[in-house]
Amino acid sequence: MARTRLLFACLALAAPLFPATAQAAPLRAEPLVPAAGLVLSLQSEMGTFSTTQLTCEPAGGTHRNAKEACDQLIPVEGDFRRLEATGAMCTMELNPTKATLRGKWRKKRIDFQQVYSNPCVVRAFTGKVFDF
């Protein structure tokens, strides 16, 4: 009986040292890493150089049509060669324009570069992706 009282006395003294209820640590949300991080640029022979950044899943970056561009890139897994032409009518103007895209698409490096006859043809073949 004396041992029992001694045990309860020790437990009573130690109780404030250990909280009665354990509190779960708050869940920390992992940072959302985009599926794509791309840098796009356009350089026309008779014009200016322009560049922008595009992220997809979630759509963002400095690209003014980020959502539409990502909507076009997602079905083709970021492969520009698989984009369908928009069917836009362009003039026969000769103003060679280089479209460049570099970055990552779902852990795969992308380095795309193509020269088109003019800026209108770039948009006709790439849709909203190079419309920035």
A tleap script that builds the chain and sets N, CA, C and O, in Angstrom:
source leaprc.protein.ff14SB
mol = sequence {
  NMET ALA ARG THR ARG LEU LEU PHE ALA CYS
  LEU ALA LEU ALA ALA PRO LEU PHE PRO ALA
  THR ALA GLN ALA ALA PRO LEU ARG ALA GLU
  PRO LEU VAL PRO ALA ALA GLY LEU VAL LEU
  SER LEU GLN SER GLU MET GLY THR PHE SER
  THR THR GLN LEU THR CYS GLU PRO ALA GLY
  GLY THR HIE ARG ASN ALA LYS GLU ALA CYS
  ASP GLN LEU ILE PRO VAL GLU GLY ASP PHE
  ARG ARG LEU GLU ALA THR GLY ALA MET CYS
  THR MET GLU LEU ASN PRO THR LYS ALA THR
  LEU ARG GLY LYS TRP ARG LYS LYS ARG ILE
  ASP PHE GLN GLN VAL TYR SER ASN PRO CYS
  VAL VAL ARG ALA PHE THR GLY LYS VAL PHE
  ASP CPHE
}
set mol.1.N position { 0.824 -1.179 0.000 }
set mol.1.CA position { 0.000 0.000 0.000 }
set mol.1.C position { 0.874 1.251 0.000 }
set mol.1.O position { 0.562 2.229 -0.679 }
set mol.2.N position { 1.958 1.220 0.755 }
set mol.2.CA position { 2.864 2.359 0.805 }
set mol.2.C position { 3.504 2.584 -0.559 }
set mol.2.O position { 3.720 3.719 -0.984 }
set mol.3.N position { 3.799 1.478 -1.234 }
set mol.3.CA position { 4.382 1.615 -2.568 }
set mol.3.C position { 3.413 2.266 -3.529 }
set mol.3.O position { 3.813 3.077 -4.364 }
set mol.4.N position { 2.164 1.926 -3.421 }
set mol.4.CA position { 1.144 2.484 -4.300 }
set mol.4.C position { 1.029 3.988 -4.086 }
set mol.4.O position { 0.952 4.754 -5.046 }
set mol.5.N position { 1.016 4.415 -2.795 }
set mol.5.CA position { 0.937 5.848 -2.484 }
set mol.5.C position { 2.164 6.578 -3.013 }
set mol.5.O position { 2.058 7.684 -3.545 }
set mol.6.N position { 3.306 5.967 -2.868 }
set mol.6.CA position { 4.536 6.574 -3.364 }
set mol.6.C position { 4.502 6.704 -4.887 }
set mol.6.O position { 4.938 7.717 -5.435 }
set mol.7.N position { 3.985 5.681 -5.568 }
set mol.7.CA position { 3.882 5.715 -7.022 }
set mol.7.C position { 2.940 6.829 -7.465 }
set mol.7.O position { 3.257 7.587 -8.382 }
set mol.8.N position { 1.773 6.929 -6.808 }
set mol.8.CA position { 0.828 7.985 -7.174 }
set mol.8.C position { 1.393 9.368 -6.866 }
set mol.8.O position { 1.124 10.312 -7.610 }
set mol.9.N position { 2.148 9.513 -5.820 }
set mol.9.CA position { 2.762 10.800 -5.481 }
set mol.9.C position { 3.771 11.201 -6.553 }
set mol.9.O position { 3.837 12.358 -6.967 }
set mol.10.N position { 4.555 10.219 -6.992 }
set mol.10.CA position { 5.536 10.508 -8.056 }
set mol.10.C position { 4.826 10.892 -9.347 }
set mol.10.O position { 5.245 11.827 -10.031 }
set mol.11.N position { 3.780 10.195 -9.678 }
set mol.11.CA position { 3.021 10.507 -10.889 }
set mol.11.C position { 2.384 11.890 -10.795 }
set mol.11.O position { 2.356 12.631 -11.777 }
set mol.12.N position { 1.872 12.238 -9.612 }
set mol.12.CA position { 1.240 13.546 -9.431 }
set mol.12.C position { 2.257 14.663 -9.600 }
set mol.12.O position { 1.942 15.710 -10.165 }
set mol.13.N position { 3.492 14.445 -9.105 }
set mol.13.CA position { 4.530 15.462 -9.252 }
set mol.13.C position { 5.032 15.563 -10.699 }
set mol.13.O position { 5.418 16.640 -11.152 }
set mol.14.N position { 5.025 14.436 -11.415 }
set mol.14.CA position { 5.527 14.420 -12.782 }
set mol.14.C position { 4.472 14.844 -13.798 }
set mol.14.O position { 4.819 15.199 -14.924 }
set mol.15.N position { 3.209 14.816 -13.433 }
set mol.15.CA position { 2.123 15.119 -14.363 }
set mol.15.C position { 2.258 16.473 -15.047 }
set mol.15.O position { 2.007 16.557 -16.249 }
set mol.16.N position { 2.644 17.548 -14.340 }
set mol.16.CA position { 2.760 18.831 -15.033 }
set mol.16.C position { 3.868 18.848 -16.091 }
set mol.16.O position { 3.864 19.695 -16.985 }
set mol.17.N position { 4.799 17.926 -15.987 }
set mol.17.CA position { 5.895 17.889 -16.957 }
set mol.17.C position { 5.459 17.298 -18.295 }
set mol.17.O position { 6.081 17.576 -19.320 }
set mol.18.N position { 4.419 16.502 -18.302 }
set mol.18.CA position { 3.933 15.861 -19.520 }
set mol.18.C position { 2.501 16.296 -19.763 }
set mol.18.O position { 1.642 16.032 -18.922 }
set mol.19.N position { 2.209 16.943 -20.862 }
set mol.19.CA position { 0.823 17.349 -21.119 }
set mol.19.C position { -0.091 16.123 -21.245 }
set mol.19.O position { 0.311 15.073 -21.746 }
set mol.20.N position { -1.309 16.289 -20.783 }
set mol.20.CA position { -2.254 15.175 -20.786 }
set mol.20.C position { -2.687 14.824 -22.209 }
set mol.20.O position { -2.949 13.659 -22.505 }
set mol.21.N position { -2.761 15.808 -23.075 }
set mol.21.CA position { -3.172 15.528 -24.455 }
set mol.21.C position { -2.049 15.931 -25.399 }
set mol.21.O position { -1.447 16.996 -25.263 }
set mol.22.N position { -1.795 15.089 -26.317 }
set mol.22.CA position { -0.771 15.393 -27.325 }
set mol.22.C position { -1.419 16.201 -28.435 }
set mol.22.O position { -2.512 15.883 -28.905 }
set mol.23.N position { -0.747 17.213 -28.829 }
set mol.23.CA position { -1.272 18.020 -29.920 }
set mol.23.C position { -0.526 17.660 -31.193 }
set mol.23.O position { 0.701 17.563 -31.215 }
set mol.24.N position { -1.288 17.468 -32.234 }
set mol.24.CA position { -0.671 17.129 -33.519 }
set mol.24.C position { -0.003 18.370 -34.088 }
set mol.24.O position { -0.516 19.482 -33.965 }
set mol.25.N position { 1.115 18.166 -34.695 }
set mol.25.CA position { 1.809 19.277 -35.352 }
set mol.25.C position { 0.975 19.713 -36.547 }
set mol.25.O position { 0.410 18.876 -37.250 }
set mol.26.N position { 0.895 21.013 -36.778 }
set mol.26.CA position { 0.096 21.474 -37.912 }
set mol.26.C position { 0.692 20.943 -39.219 }
set mol.26.O position { 1.908 20.839 -39.382 }
set mol.27.N position { -0.205 20.617 -40.132 }
set mol.27.CA position { 0.250 20.117 -41.425 }
set mol.27.C position { 0.862 21.266 -42.218 }
set mol.27.O position { 0.282 22.347 -42.321 }
set mol.28.N position { 2.016 21.018 -42.763 }
set mol.28.CA position { 2.650 22.021 -43.602 }
set mol.28.C position { 2.415 21.642 -45.046 }
set mol.28.O position { 2.749 20.537 -45.475 }
set mol.29.N position { 1.849 22.546 -45.778 }
set mol.29.CA position { 1.616 22.290 -47.190 }
set mol.29.C position { 2.948 22.371 -47.929 }
set mol.29.O position { 3.712 23.321 -47.763 }
set mol.30.N position { 3.202 21.376 -48.730 }
set mol.30.CA position { 4.407 21.399 -49.542 }
set mol.30.C position { 4.231 22.465 -50.616 }
set mol.30.O position { 3.131 22.635 -51.141 }
set mol.31.N position { 5.286 23.176 -50.944 }
set mol.31.CA position { 5.145 24.186 -51.980 }
set mol.31.C position { 4.750 23.528 -53.299 }
set mol.31.O position { 5.266 22.473 -53.667 }
set mol.32.N position { 3.833 24.172 -53.990 }
set mol.32.CA position { 3.349 23.658 -55.261 }
set mol.32.C position { 4.391 23.939 -56.328 }
set mol.32.O position { 4.694 25.095 -56.622 }
set mol.33.N position { 4.932 22.889 -56.901 }
set mol.33.CA position { 5.947 23.033 -57.928 }
set mol.33.C position { 5.259 22.898 -59.280 }
set mol.33.O position { 4.618 21.881 -59.547 }
set mol.34.N position { 5.382 23.908 -60.136 }
set mol.34.CA position { 4.730 23.817 -61.446 }
set mol.34.C position { 5.289 22.669 -62.272 }
set mol.34.O position { 6.455 22.296 -62.139 }
set mol.35.N position { 4.428 22.114 -63.134 }
set mol.35.CA position { 4.859 21.031 -64.023 }
set mol.35.C position { 5.791 21.560 -65.100 }
set mol.35.O position { 6.588 20.810 -65.663 }
set mol.36.N position { 5.691 22.847 -65.385 }
set mol.36.CA position { 6.528 23.424 -66.431 }
set mol.36.C position { 7.043 24.786 -65.999 }
set mol.36.O position { 6.322 25.572 -65.384 }
set mol.37.N position { 8.274 25.049 -66.323 }
set mol.37.CA position { 8.893 26.354 -66.120 }
set mol.37.C position { 9.631 26.688 -67.403 }
set mol.37.O position { 10.695 26.130 -67.673 }
set mol.38.N position { 9.077 27.590 -68.192 }
set mol.38.CA position { 9.593 27.847 -69.530 }
set mol.38.C position { 9.926 29.318 -69.731 }
set mol.38.O position { 9.276 30.196 -69.164 }
set mol.39.N position { 10.938 29.575 -70.538 }
set mol.39.CA position { 11.273 30.930 -70.973 }
set mol.39.C position { 11.086 30.948 -72.481 }
set mol.39.O position { 11.709 30.170 -73.202 }
set mol.40.N position { 10.230 31.836 -72.950 }
set mol.40.CA position { 9.940 31.949 -74.368 }
set mol.40.C position { 10.477 33.269 -74.895 }
set mol.40.O position { 10.446 34.279 -74.191 }
set mol.41.N position { 10.961 33.267 -76.110 }
set mol.41.CA position { 11.428 34.517 -76.706 }
set mol.41.C position { 11.122 34.538 -78.191 }
set mol.41.O position { 11.063 33.501 -78.851 }
set mol.42.N position { 10.929 35.748 -78.698 }
set mol.42.CA position { 10.702 35.992 -80.122 }
set mol.42.C position { 11.687 37.043 -80.589 }
set mol.42.O position { 11.848 38.083 -79.951 }
set mol.43.N position { 12.344 36.771 -81.700 }
set mol.43.CA position { 13.293 37.719 -82.287 }
set mol.43.C position { 12.992 37.796 -83.776 }
set mol.43.O position { 13.241 36.855 -84.528 }
set mol.44.N position { 12.446 38.948 -84.186 }
set mol.44.CA position { 12.194 39.116 -85.618 }
set mol.44.C position { 13.362 39.876 -86.235 }
set mol.44.O position { 14.006 40.696 -85.580 }
set mol.45.N position { 13.618 39.588 -87.502 }
set mol.45.CA position { 14.753 40.205 -88.185 }
set mol.45.C position { 14.576 41.715 -88.308 }
set mol.45.O position { 15.546 42.468 -88.221 }
set mol.46.N position { 13.333 42.157 -88.511 }
set mol.46.CA position { 13.069 43.596 -88.665 }
set mol.46.C position { 12.256 44.138 -87.493 }
set mol.46.O position { 11.401 45.004 -87.680 }
set mol.47.N position { 12.508 43.650 -86.321 }
set mol.47.CA position { 11.720 44.106 -85.183 }
set mol.47.C position { 12.505 44.018 -83.900 }
set mol.47.O position { 13.724 44.185 -83.872 }
set mol.48.N position { 11.788 43.755 -82.860 }
set mol.48.CA position { 12.385 43.752 -81.533 }
set mol.48.C position { 12.508 42.338 -80.983 }
set mol.48.O position { 11.957 41.378 -81.523 }
set mol.49.N position { 13.239 42.252 -79.908 }
set mol.49.CA position { 13.379 41.012 -79.159 }
set mol.49.C position { 12.421 41.087 -77.982 }
set mol.49.O position { 12.405 42.086 -77.263 }
set mol.50.N position { 11.625 40.049 -77.774 }
set mol.50.CA position { 10.739 40.021 -76.609 }
set mol.50.C position { 10.826 38.651 -75.956 }
set mol.50.O position { 11.054 37.636 -76.615 }
set mol.51.N position { 10.639 38.651 -74.653 }
set mol.51.CA position { 10.733 37.405 -73.894 }
set mol.51.C position { 9.718 37.407 -72.760 }
set mol.51.O position { 9.274 38.464 -72.311 }
set mol.52.N position { 9.359 36.219 -72.305 }
set mol.52.CA position { 8.422 36.076 -71.205 }
set mol.52.C position { 8.664 34.744 -70.510 }
set mol.52.O position { 9.383 33.884 -71.018 }
set mol.53.N position { 8.060 34.592 -69.355 }
set mol.53.CA position { 8.145 33.334 -68.602 }
set mol.53.C position { 6.759 32.725 -68.516 }
set mol.53.O position { 5.760 33.432 -68.382 }
set mol.54.N position { 6.715 31.399 -68.594 }
set mol.54.CA position { 5.451 30.678 -68.533 }
set mol.54.C position { 5.609 29.484 -67.601 }
set mol.54.O position { 6.556 28.708 -67.727 }
set mol.55.N position { 4.686 29.345 -66.674 }
set mol.55.CA position { 4.612 28.143 -65.846 }
set mol.55.C position { 3.251 27.509 -66.081 }
set mol.55.O position { 2.264 28.207 -66.316 }
set mol.56.N position { 3.203 26.198 -66.019 }
set mol.56.CA position { 1.938 25.476 -66.211 }
set mol.56.C position { 1.718 24.527 -65.046 }
set mol.56.O position { 2.653 24.014 -64.432 }
set mol.57.N position { 0.437 24.319 -64.771 }
set mol.57.CA position { -0.023 23.454 -63.679 }
set mol.57.C position { 0.572 23.854 -62.352 }
set mol.57.O position { 1.329 23.073 -61.777 }
set mol.58.N position { 0.273 25.021 -61.840 }
set mol.58.CA position { -0.724 26.001 -62.263 }
set mol.58.C position { -0.160 26.981 -63.288 }
set mol.58.O position { 1.043 27.237 -63.342 }
set mol.59.N position { -1.072 27.518 -64.100 }
set mol.59.CA position { -0.688 28.474 -65.142 }
set mol.59.C position { -0.275 29.789 -64.488 }
set mol.59.O position { -0.924 30.266 -63.557 }
set mol.60.N position { 0.804 30.358 -64.985 }
set mol.60.CA position { 1.276 31.626 -64.426 }
set mol.60.C position { 2.508 32.121 -65.143 }
set mol.60.O position { 2.778 31.752 -66.286 }
set mol.61.N position { 3.241 32.952 -64.460 }
set mol.61.CA position { 4.418 33.577 -65.049 }
set mol.61.C position { 4.064 34.960 -65.569 }
set mol.61.O position { 3.026 35.518 -65.214 }
set mol.62.N position { 4.924 35.506 -66.404 }
set mol.62.CA position { 4.684 36.844 -66.947 }
set mol.62.C position { 3.998 36.807 -68.306 }
set mol.62.O position { 3.747 37.860 -68.894 }
set mol.63.N position { 3.693 35.634 -68.811 }
set mol.63.CA position { 3.010 35.457 -70.101 }
set mol.63.C position { 1.590 36.007 -69.975 }
set mol.63.O position { 0.866 35.647 -69.047 }
set mol.64.N position { 1.192 36.872 -70.898 }
set mol.64.CA position { -0.136 37.494 -70.769 }
set mol.64.C position { -1.284 36.537 -71.070 }
set mol.64.O position { -2.413 36.796 -70.654 }
set mol.65.N position { -1.029 35.441 -71.778 }
set mol.65.CA position { -2.057 34.440 -72.071 }
set mol.65.C position { -1.655 33.086 -71.485 }
set mol.65.O position { -1.752 32.059 -72.155 }
set mol.66.N position { -1.207 33.094 -70.242 }
set mol.66.CA position { -0.648 31.894 -69.622 }
set mol.66.C position { -1.623 30.719 -69.627 }
set mol.66.O position { -1.238 29.606 -69.983 }
set mol.67.N position { -2.860 30.943 -69.243 }
set mol.67.CA position { -3.822 29.838 -69.165 }
set mol.67.C position { -4.060 29.219 -70.535 }
set mol.67.O position { -4.047 27.996 -70.676 }
set mol.68.N position { -4.277 30.058 -71.546 }
set mol.68.CA position { -4.521 29.546 -72.894 }
set mol.68.C position { -3.294 28.823 -73.446 }
set mol.68.O position { -3.422 27.789 -74.103 }
set mol.69.N position { -2.099 29.371 -73.178 }
set mol.69.CA position { -0.866 28.734 -73.650 }
set mol.69.C position { -0.695 27.363 -73.007 }
set mol.69.O position { -0.352 26.395 -73.686 }
set mol.70.N position { -0.933 27.277 -71.701 }
set mol.70.CA position { -0.820 25.988 -71.005 }
set mol.70.C position { -1.867 25.001 -71.509 }
set mol.70.O position { -1.591 23.810 -71.649 }
set mol.71.N position { -3.075 25.505 -71.781 }
set mol.71.CA position { -4.130 24.637 -72.301 }
set mol.71.C position { -3.720 24.008 -73.630 }
set mol.71.O position { -4.143 22.895 -73.942 }
set mol.72.N position { -2.910 24.701 -74.409 }
set mol.72.CA position { -2.429 24.148 -75.672 }
set mol.72.C position { -1.255 23.196 -75.461 }
set mol.72.O position { -1.126 22.204 -76.178 }
set mol.73.N position { -0.409 23.488 -74.496 }
set mol.73.CA position { 0.797 22.686 -74.285 }
set mol.73.C position { 0.549 21.386 -73.525 }
set mol.73.O position { 1.249 20.399 -73.751 }
set mol.74.N position { -0.420 21.372 -72.643 }
set mol.74.CA position { -0.656 20.188 -71.802 }
set mol.74.C position { -0.989 18.944 -72.638 }
set mol.74.O position { -0.396 17.892 -72.396 }
set mol.75.N position { -1.911 19.015 -73.610 }
set mol.75.CA position { -2.225 17.795 -74.372 }
set mol.75.C position { -1.048 17.247 -75.192 }
set mol.75.O position { -1.003 16.050 -75.478 }
set mol.76.N position { -0.098 18.109 -75.571 }
set mol.76.CA position { 1.039 17.659 -76.384 }
set mol.76.C position { 2.306 17.481 -75.546 }
set mol.76.O position { 3.399 17.326 -76.089 }
set mol.77.N position { 2.150 17.504 -74.212 }
set mol.77.CA position { 3.274 17.321 -73.289 }
set mol.77.C position { 4.420 18.294 -73.559 }
set mol.77.O position { 5.590 17.934 -73.432 }
set mol.78.N position { 4.077 19.532 -73.934 }
set mol.78.CA position { 5.089 20.559 -74.146 }
set mol.78.C position { 5.856 20.434 -75.446 }
set mol.78.O position { 6.816 21.175 -75.660 }
set mol.79.N position { 5.461 19.517 -76.325 }
set mol.79.CA position { 6.161 19.291 -77.592 }
set mol.79.C position { 5.547 20.171 -78.686 }
set mol.79.O position { 4.448 19.902 -79.172 }
set mol.80.N position { 6.272 21.222 -79.062 }
set mol.80.CA position { 5.757 22.158 -80.055 }
set mol.80.C position { 5.531 21.525 -81.416 }
set mol.80.O position { 4.680 21.982 -82.179 }
set mol.81.N position { 6.270 20.498 -81.723 }
set mol.81.CA position { 6.108 19.868 -83.032 }
set mol.81.C position { 4.737 19.224 -83.165 }
set mol.81.O position { 4.299 18.937 -84.279 }
set mol.82.N position { 4.060 18.995 -82.065 }
set mol.82.CA position { 2.736 18.366 -82.102 }
set mol.82.C position { 1.595 19.367 -82.005 }
set mol.82.O position { 0.433 18.963 -82.038 }
set mol.83.N position { 1.886 20.658 -81.888 }
set mol.83.CA position { 0.820 21.659 -81.857 }
set mol.83.C position { 0.149 21.726 -83.223 }
set mol.83.O position { 0.814 21.627 -84.254 }
set mol.84.N position { -1.158 21.892 -83.225 }
set mol.84.CA position { -1.886 22.009 -84.483 }
set mol.84.C position { -1.957 23.469 -84.899 }
set mol.84.O position { -2.150 24.356 -84.067 }
set mol.85.N position { -1.800 23.709 -86.194 }
set mol.85.CA position { -1.883 25.062 -86.736 }
set mol.85.C position { -3.287 25.611 -86.510 }
set mol.85.O position { -4.268 24.868 -86.547 }
set mol.86.N position { -3.374 26.921 -86.276 }
set mol.86.CA position { -4.666 27.551 -85.998 }
set mol.86.C position { -5.472 27.788 -87.264 }
set mol.86.O position { -6.681 28.008 -87.197 }
set mol.87.N position { -4.820 27.746 -88.406 }
set mol.87.CA position { -5.526 28.002 -89.662 }
set mol.87.C position { -5.639 29.481 -89.972 }
set mol.87.O position { -6.386 29.865 -90.871 }
set mol.88.N position { -4.914 30.318 -89.247 }
set mol.88.CA position { -4.956 31.766 -89.484 }
set mol.88.C position { -4.368 32.092 -90.848 }
set mol.88.O position { -3.448 31.421 -91.315 }
set mol.89.N position { -4.900 33.116 -91.476 }
set mol.89.CA position { -4.409 33.578 -92.773 }
set mol.89.C position { -3.336 34.631 -92.524 }
set mol.89.O position { -3.559 35.575 -91.766 }
set mol.90.N position { -2.176 34.479 -93.154 }
set mol.90.CA position { -1.080 35.428 -92.989 }
set mol.90.C position { -0.644 35.968 -94.348 }
set mol.90.O position { -0.828 35.322 -95.380 }
set mol.91.N position { -0.071 37.151 -94.326 }
set mol.91.CA position { 0.460 37.744 -95.550 }
set mol.91.C position { 1.766 37.049 -95.931 }
set mol.91.O position { 2.305 36.254 -95.161 }
set mol.92.N position { 2.258 37.352 -97.104 }
set mol.92.CA position { 3.506 36.750 -97.579 }
set mol.92.C position { 4.706 37.599 -97.173 }
set mol.92.O position { 5.783 37.460 -97.751 }
set mol.93.N position { 4.535 38.465 -96.197 }
set mol.93.CA position { 5.609 39.330 -95.703 }
set mol.93.C position { 6.828 38.500 -95.318 }
set mol.93.O position { 6.697 37.457 -94.678 }
set mol.94.N position { 8.006 38.960 -95.706 }
set mol.94.CA position { 9.228 38.262 -95.324 }
set mol.94.C position { 9.879 39.019 -94.172 }
set mol.94.O position { 10.487 40.070 -94.375 }
set mol.95.N position { 9.750 38.492 -92.996 }
set mol.95.CA position { 10.346 39.037 -91.785 }
set mol.95.C position { 10.693 37.852 -90.891 }
set mol.95.O position { 10.001 37.603 -89.904 }
set mol.96.N position { 11.768 37.107 -91.224 }
set mol.96.CA position { 12.096 35.903 -90.453 }
set mol.96.C position { 12.077 36.161 -88.944 }
set mol.96.O position { 12.694 37.099 -88.440 }
set mol.97.N position { 11.353 35.302 -88.257 }
set mol.97.CA position { 11.173 35.444 -86.810 }
set mol.97.C position { 11.535 34.132 -86.133 }
set mol.97.O position { 10.992 33.075 -86.455 }
set mol.98.N position { 12.461 34.224 -85.191 }
set mol.98.CA position { 12.898 33.037 -84.461 }
set mol.98.C position { 12.128 32.934 -83.152 }
set mol.98.O position { 12.117 33.859 -82.340 }
set mol.99.N position { 11.486 31.787 -82.968 }
set mol.99.CA position { 10.777 31.485 -81.721 }
set mol.99.C position { 11.626 30.496 -80.939 }
set mol.99.O position { 12.010 29.449 -81.461 }
set mol.100.N position { 11.918 30.830 -79.687 }
set mol.100.CA position { 12.751 29.981 -78.842 }
set mol.100.C position { 12.019 29.690 -77.540 }
set mol.100.O position { 11.396 30.570 -76.947 }
set mol.101.N position { 12.109 28.449 -77.112 }
set mol.101.CA position { 11.513 28.043 -75.845 }
set mol.101.C position { 12.539 27.159 -75.135 }
set mol.101.O position { 13.046 26.193 -75.704 }
set mol.102.N position { 12.830 27.508 -73.897 }
set mol.102.CA position { 13.775 26.712 -73.098 }
set mol.102.C position { 13.209 26.544 -71.697 }
set mol.102.O position { 12.544 27.433 -71.164 }
set mol.103.N position { 13.482 25.397 -71.119 }
set mol.103.CA position { 13.046 25.161 -69.744 }
set mol.103.C position { 12.798 23.699 -69.479 }
set mol.103.O position { 13.426 22.824 -70.074 }
set mol.104.N position { 11.856 23.444 -68.560 }
set mol.104.CA position { 11.528 22.067 -68.182 }
set mol.104.C position { 10.035 21.834 -68.318 }
set mol.104.O position { 9.217 22.715 -68.051 }
set mol.105.N position { 9.708 20.635 -68.737 }
set mol.105.CA position { 8.319 20.188 -68.775 }
set mol.105.C position { 8.281 18.834 -68.079 }
set mol.105.O position { 8.780 17.843 -68.613 }
set mol.106.N position { 7.704 18.793 -66.916 }
set mol.106.CA position { 7.620 17.573 -66.109 }
set mol.106.C position { 8.971 16.846 -66.036 }
set mol.106.O position { 9.092 15.682 -66.419 }
set mol.107.N position { 9.960 17.552 -65.545 }
set mol.107.CA position { 11.313 17.040 -65.311 }
set mol.107.C position { 12.078 16.708 -66.595 }
set mol.107.O position { 13.159 16.122 -66.533 }
set mol.108.N position { 11.536 17.072 -67.742 }
set mol.108.CA position { 12.214 16.832 -69.011 }
set mol.108.C position { 12.667 18.177 -69.572 }
set mol.108.O position { 11.880 19.119 -69.654 }
set mol.109.N position { 13.946 18.262 -69.959 }
set mol.109.CA position { 14.478 19.499 -70.536 }
set mol.109.C position { 13.895 19.721 -71.914 }
set mol.109.O position { 13.773 18.796 -72.716 }
set mol.110.N position { 13.534 20.977 -72.174 }
set mol.110.CA position { 13.018 21.357 -73.488 }
set mol.110.C position { 13.898 22.475 -74.029 }
set mol.110.O position { 14.207 23.440 -73.330 }
set mol.111.N position { 14.287 22.325 -75.268 }
set mol.111.CA position { 15.058 23.352 -75.957 }
set mol.111.C position { 14.544 23.379 -77.388 }
set mol.111.O position { 14.995 22.610 -78.237 }
set mol.112.N position { 13.599 24.270 -77.645 }
set mol.112.CA position { 12.939 24.353 -78.942 }
set mol.112.C position { 13.330 25.651 -79.613 }
set mol.112.O position { 13.365 26.702 -78.972 }
set mol.113.N position { 13.622 25.584 -80.887 }
set mol.113.CA position { 13.935 26.789 -81.650 }
set mol.113.C position { 13.478 26.569 -83.082 }
set mol.113.O position { 13.792 25.545 -83.688 }
set mol.114.N position { 12.741 27.523 -83.621 }
set mol.114.CA position { 12.236 27.412 -84.987 }
set mol.114.C position { 12.183 28.809 -85.599 }
set mol.114.O position { 11.817 29.770 -84.923 }
set mol.115.N position { 12.543 28.923 -86.865 }
set mol.115.CA position { 12.450 30.192 -87.576 }
set mol.115.C position { 11.238 30.115 -88.500 }
set mol.115.O position { 11.095 29.183 -89.291 }
set mol.116.N position { 10.371 31.118 -88.379 }
set mol.116.CA position { 9.170 31.216 -89.207 }
set mol.116.C position { 9.323 32.413 -90.141 }
set mol.116.O position { 10.143 33.296 -89.887 }
set mol.117.N position { 8.541 32.450 -91.221 }
set mol.117.CA position { 8.714 33.514 -92.223 }
set mol.117.C position { 8.315 34.898 -91.712 }
set mol.117.O position { 8.849 35.898 -92.190 }
set mol.118.N position { 7.385 34.982 -90.750 }
set mol.118.CA position { 7.021 36.264 -90.141 }
set mol.118.C position { 6.258 36.024 -88.834 }
set mol.118.O position { 5.866 34.893 -88.547 }
set mol.119.N position { 6.046 37.085 -88.039 }
set mol.119.CA position { 5.380 36.907 -86.734 }
set mol.119.C position { 3.972 36.312 -86.832 }
set mol.119.O position { 3.554 35.573 -85.941 }
set mol.120.N position { 3.248 36.620 -87.888 }
set mol.120.CA position { 1.903 36.064 -88.053 }
set mol.120.C position { 1.968 34.552 -88.192 }
set mol.120.O position { 1.137 33.840 -87.628 }
set mol.121.N position { 2.944 34.057 -88.935 }
set mol.121.CA position { 3.095 32.614 -89.126 }
set mol.121.C position { 3.467 31.938 -87.797 }
set mol.121.O position { 3.046 30.812 -87.530 }
set mol.122.N position { 4.254 32.628 -86.975 }
set mol.122.CA position { 4.573 32.087 -85.646 }
set mol.122.C position { 3.278 31.825 -84.887 }
set mol.122.O position { 3.064 30.728 -84.372 }
set mol.123.N position { 2.421 32.833 -84.821 }
set mol.123.CA position { 1.152 32.681 -84.085 }
set mol.123.C position { 0.228 31.659 -84.743 }
set mol.123.O position { -0.528 30.971 -84.056 }
set mol.124.N position { 0.286 31.557 -86.084 }
set mol.124.CA position { -0.569 30.580 -86.779 }
set mol.124.C position { -0.177 29.156 -86.417 }
set mol.124.O position { -1.041 28.284 -86.327 }
set mol.125.N position { 1.104 28.909 -86.209 }
set mol.125.CA position { 1.571 27.567 -85.900 }
set mol.125.C position { 1.671 27.272 -84.410 }
set mol.125.O position { 1.698 26.104 -84.020 }
set mol.126.N position { 1.725 28.295 -83.574 }
set mol.126.CA position { 1.892 28.046 -82.133 }
set mol.126.C position { 0.731 28.564 -81.287 }
set mol.126.O position { 0.745 28.412 -80.065 }
set mol.127.N position { -0.253 29.163 -81.906 }
set mol.127.CA position { -1.421 29.638 -81.173 }
set mol.127.C position { -1.080 30.686 -80.119 }
set mol.127.O position { -0.336 31.629 -80.390 }
set mol.128.N position { -1.620 30.519 -78.932 }
set mol.128.CA position { -1.411 31.480 -77.845 }
set mol.128.C position { -0.057 31.330 -77.156 }
set mol.128.O position { 0.328 32.180 -76.352 }
set mol.129.N position { 0.657 30.269 -77.461 }
set mol.129.CA position { 1.924 30.024 -76.769 }
set mol.129.C position { 2.909 31.161 -77.013 }
set mol.129.O position { 3.536 31.648 -76.072 }
set mol.130.N position { 3.052 31.586 -78.259 }
set mol.130.CA position { 3.980 32.694 -78.563 }
set mol.130.C position { 3.221 33.996 -78.779 }
set mol.130.O position { 3.734 34.891 -79.450 }
set mol.131.N position { 2.034 34.128 -78.241 }
set mol.131.CA position { 1.262 35.376 -78.313 }
set mol.131.C position { 1.386 36.073 -76.962 }
set mol.131.O position { 0.512 35.969 -76.102 }
set mol.132.N position { 2.507 36.793 -76.802 }
set mol.132.CA position { 2.755 37.479 -75.531 }
set mol.132.C position { 3.229 38.898 -75.725 }
set mol.132.O position { 3.480 39.604 -74.748 }
savepdb mol mol.pdb
quit
